[in-house]
């Protein structure tokens, strides 16, 4: 291959992996290697009329699904600039070289929310993913001095099916191998190693909203939780609250059904799920209604309430009426709701759309609290 003059080369400054942030365009450059598999690369490029701009990846499939992401711009292939080349010419270079294709890409490096927000904290979880054809279905970017951030989760891929890994999450470990200070190519090589079982454990760091309004509430809350269609909230329900102290039960004369109010309660929350990330739900919260369907006071069974939660979300969010777990306190030998009113019954909190599982609204409604008092005479005003 003949050596190119400076004027023939791509406009990016990247000559090696992870050359850093491009301040003028808010993007990062990286050089990665992708396999040439019998001439089938698995890349679809967006149509372009102006060949003075590098081509953009429109969709991906096959082995490159863990290496590229839609939106990546390809600046060079095997050292040849893509400026001035048609998509067909670029595909010819991609498919007919020897060994893996070395491509230089430009991509957007997402800021994860916890970097710049006081309303977000972070958690760590280990997610087990079953590979399909050796692939995980996620794309990493960053590396070196930057965290390794998930920039793309392939629709219906293995990672997508877990419902627990989202763009913006940071991958800390793959099985027992730490990714701390690893370069992008090193991390991609580690990700490609397939365990004999076909399963891979990914340790991720993810963002969780800090909902002080929920923590300080003194009455039922109306929550609207952002939820993409076909994704589950990640809640497991029970007929008993876990907000009570079981040690007190064992050392008292009260029977279980006398100290724990019957109803629909959150028994557990799947780590890194939509319910976990929203930051408004806690184990022990009582569910009063789901999408305007009342579930408390024996109106529906546990199975029916679970079916309501698992139903496809067509409107983009799930609405929950809850009584927070901290409202259950020990008083006069039994557990009951705290007998205080919320001084801001009409308060409405609307949060910025920042990540999956966001709380659209958290509302204390006077009408709803009045209805609760009518249903439960033990609520003292």
Short mmCIF file of N, CA, C and O in Angstrom, two decimals, residues 214 217 219-223 225 235 264 266 280-282 285-290 319-328 363-364 368 372:
data_model
loop_
_atom_site.label_atom_id
_atom_site.label_comp_id
_atom_site.label_asym_id
_atom_site.label_seq_id
_atom_site.Cartn_x
_atom_site.Cartn_y
_atom_site.Cartn_z
N UNK A 214 -38.75 11.86 48.36
CA UNK A 214 -39.34 10.58 48.77
C UNK A 214 -38.91 10.23 50.18
O UNK A 214 -39.72 9.79 51.01
N UNK A 217 -40.89 12.22 52.74
CA UNK A 217 -42.35 12.24 52.61
C UNK A 217 -43.02 11.71 53.87
O UNK A 217 -42.47 10.88 54.59
N UNK A 219 -46.50 10.78 53.73
CA UNK A 219 -47.78 10.28 53.26
C UNK A 219 -47.60 9.51 51.97
O UNK A 219 -46.49 9.34 51.48
N UNK A 220 -48.68 9.00 51.41
CA UNK A 220 -48.60 8.27 50.13
C UNK A 220 -48.02 9.13 49.02
O UNK A 220 -48.19 10.35 49.01
N UNK A 221 -47.33 8.50 48.10
CA UNK A 221 -46.70 9.19 46.99
C UNK A 221 -47.18 8.62 45.66
O UNK A 221 -47.41 7.42 45.53
N UNK A 222 -47.33 9.51 44.69
CA UNK A 222 -47.63 9.11 43.33
C UNK A 222 -46.36 9.26 42.50
O UNK A 222 -45.84 10.36 42.36
N UNK A 223 -45.84 8.15 41.97
CA UNK A 223 -44.60 8.15 41.20
C UNK A 223 -44.88 7.81 39.75
O UNK A 223 -45.69 6.94 39.46
N UNK A 225 -42.54 6.58 36.70
CA UNK A 225 -41.18 6.10 36.44
C UNK A 225 -41.01 5.83 34.95
O UNK A 225 -41.74 5.04 34.37
N UNK A 235 -38.95 -5.44 39.98
CA UNK A 235 -39.50 -5.57 41.34
C UNK A 235 -40.02 -6.97 41.58
O UNK A 235 -40.61 -7.59 40.70
N UNK A 264 -49.81 -5.40 49.30
CA UNK A 264 -48.80 -5.71 48.29
C UNK A 264 -47.57 -4.86 48.60
O UNK A 264 -47.64 -3.63 48.60
N UNK A 266 -43.08 -4.34 48.29
CA UNK A 266 -41.87 -4.64 47.53
C UNK A 266 -40.99 -5.55 48.37
O UNK A 266 -40.54 -5.16 49.46
N UNK A 280 -36.36 5.93 43.95
CA UNK A 280 -37.53 6.31 44.72
C UNK A 280 -38.18 5.13 45.44
O UNK A 280 -39.07 5.34 46.26
N UNK A 281 -37.75 3.91 45.13
CA UNK A 281 -38.39 2.73 45.69
C UNK A 281 -37.45 2.01 46.66
O UNK A 281 -36.24 1.98 46.45
N UNK A 282 -38.06 1.43 47.70
CA UNK A 282 -37.30 0.75 48.74
C UNK A 282 -37.99 -0.55 49.10
O UNK A 282 -39.23 -0.64 49.05
N UNK A 285 -41.67 -0.90 50.77
CA UNK A 285 -42.71 0.03 50.32
C UNK A 285 -43.99 -0.74 50.03
O UNK A 285 -43.95 -1.84 49.47
N UNK A 286 -45.12 -0.14 50.38
CA UNK A 286 -46.40 -0.76 50.04
C UNK A 286 -46.91 -0.18 48.73
O UNK A 286 -46.91 1.04 48.52
N UNK A 287 -47.32 -1.06 47.81
CA UNK A 287 -47.88 -0.64 46.53
C UNK A 287 -49.39 -0.52 46.69
O UNK A 287 -50.07 -1.49 47.02
N UNK A 288 -49.91 0.68 46.47
CA UNK A 288 -51.34 0.93 46.61
C UNK A 288 -52.08 0.83 45.29
O UNK A 288 -53.22 0.38 45.24
N UNK A 289 -51.43 1.26 44.20
CA UNK A 289 -52.03 1.11 42.88
C UNK A 289 -50.94 1.09 41.83
O UNK A 289 -49.84 1.62 42.04
N UNK A 290 -51.24 0.45 40.71
CA UNK A 290 -50.32 0.34 39.57
C UNK A 290 -51.05 0.82 38.33
O UNK A 290 -52.07 0.24 37.94
N UNK A 319 -46.92 4.20 36.39
CA UNK A 319 -47.38 5.02 37.51
C UNK A 319 -47.64 4.13 38.72
O UNK A 319 -48.35 3.14 38.64
N UNK A 320 -47.03 4.49 39.85
CA UNK A 320 -47.20 3.74 41.09
C UNK A 320 -47.64 4.66 42.20
O UNK A 320 -47.07 5.74 42.38
N UNK A 321 -48.68 4.25 42.94
CA UNK A 321 -48.99 4.87 44.23
C UNK A 321 -48.33 4.00 45.28
O UNK A 321 -48.56 2.79 45.33
N UNK A 322 -47.52 4.61 46.11
CA UNK A 322 -46.84 3.83 47.14
C UNK A 322 -47.00 4.50 48.50
O UNK A 322 -47.23 5.71 48.61
N UNK A 323 -46.88 3.68 49.52
CA UNK A 323 -46.71 4.18 50.89
C UNK A 323 -45.30 3.78 51.28
O UNK A 323 -45.00 2.59 51.44
N UNK A 324 -44.38 4.76 51.42
CA UNK A 324 -42.98 4.43 51.66
C UNK A 324 -42.78 3.58 52.92
O UNK A 324 -43.53 3.71 53.90
N UNK A 325 -41.76 2.75 52.90
CA UNK A 325 -41.50 1.84 54.01
C UNK A 325 -41.26 2.59 55.31
O UNK A 325 -41.61 2.09 56.39
N UNK A 326 -40.68 3.80 55.24
CA UNK A 326 -40.39 4.50 56.48
C UNK A 326 -41.65 5.01 57.17
O UNK A 326 -41.58 5.50 58.30
N UNK A 327 -42.79 4.88 56.51
CA UNK A 327 -44.04 5.28 57.15
C UNK A 327 -44.54 4.25 58.16
O UNK A 327 -45.42 4.53 58.95
N UNK A 328 -43.98 3.05 58.11
CA UNK A 328 -44.38 2.02 59.06
C UNK A 328 -43.48 2.09 60.29
O UNK A 328 -42.28 1.83 60.21
N UNK A 363 -45.43 12.93 43.53
CA UNK A 363 -46.51 13.81 43.97
C UNK A 363 -47.10 13.31 45.27
O UNK A 363 -47.40 12.13 45.43
N UNK A 364 -47.28 14.23 46.23
CA UNK A 364 -48.10 13.95 47.39
C UNK A 364 -49.46 14.58 47.14
O UNK A 364 -49.57 15.81 47.01
N UNK A 368 -55.61 11.80 47.48
CA UNK A 368 -55.22 10.41 47.66
C UNK A 368 -55.05 10.10 49.15
O UNK A 368 -55.44 9.06 49.64
N UNK A 372 -57.04 7.44 51.51
CA UNK A 372 -56.37 6.46 52.36
C UNK A 372 -56.94 6.49 53.77
O UNK A 372 -57.13 5.46 54.41
#
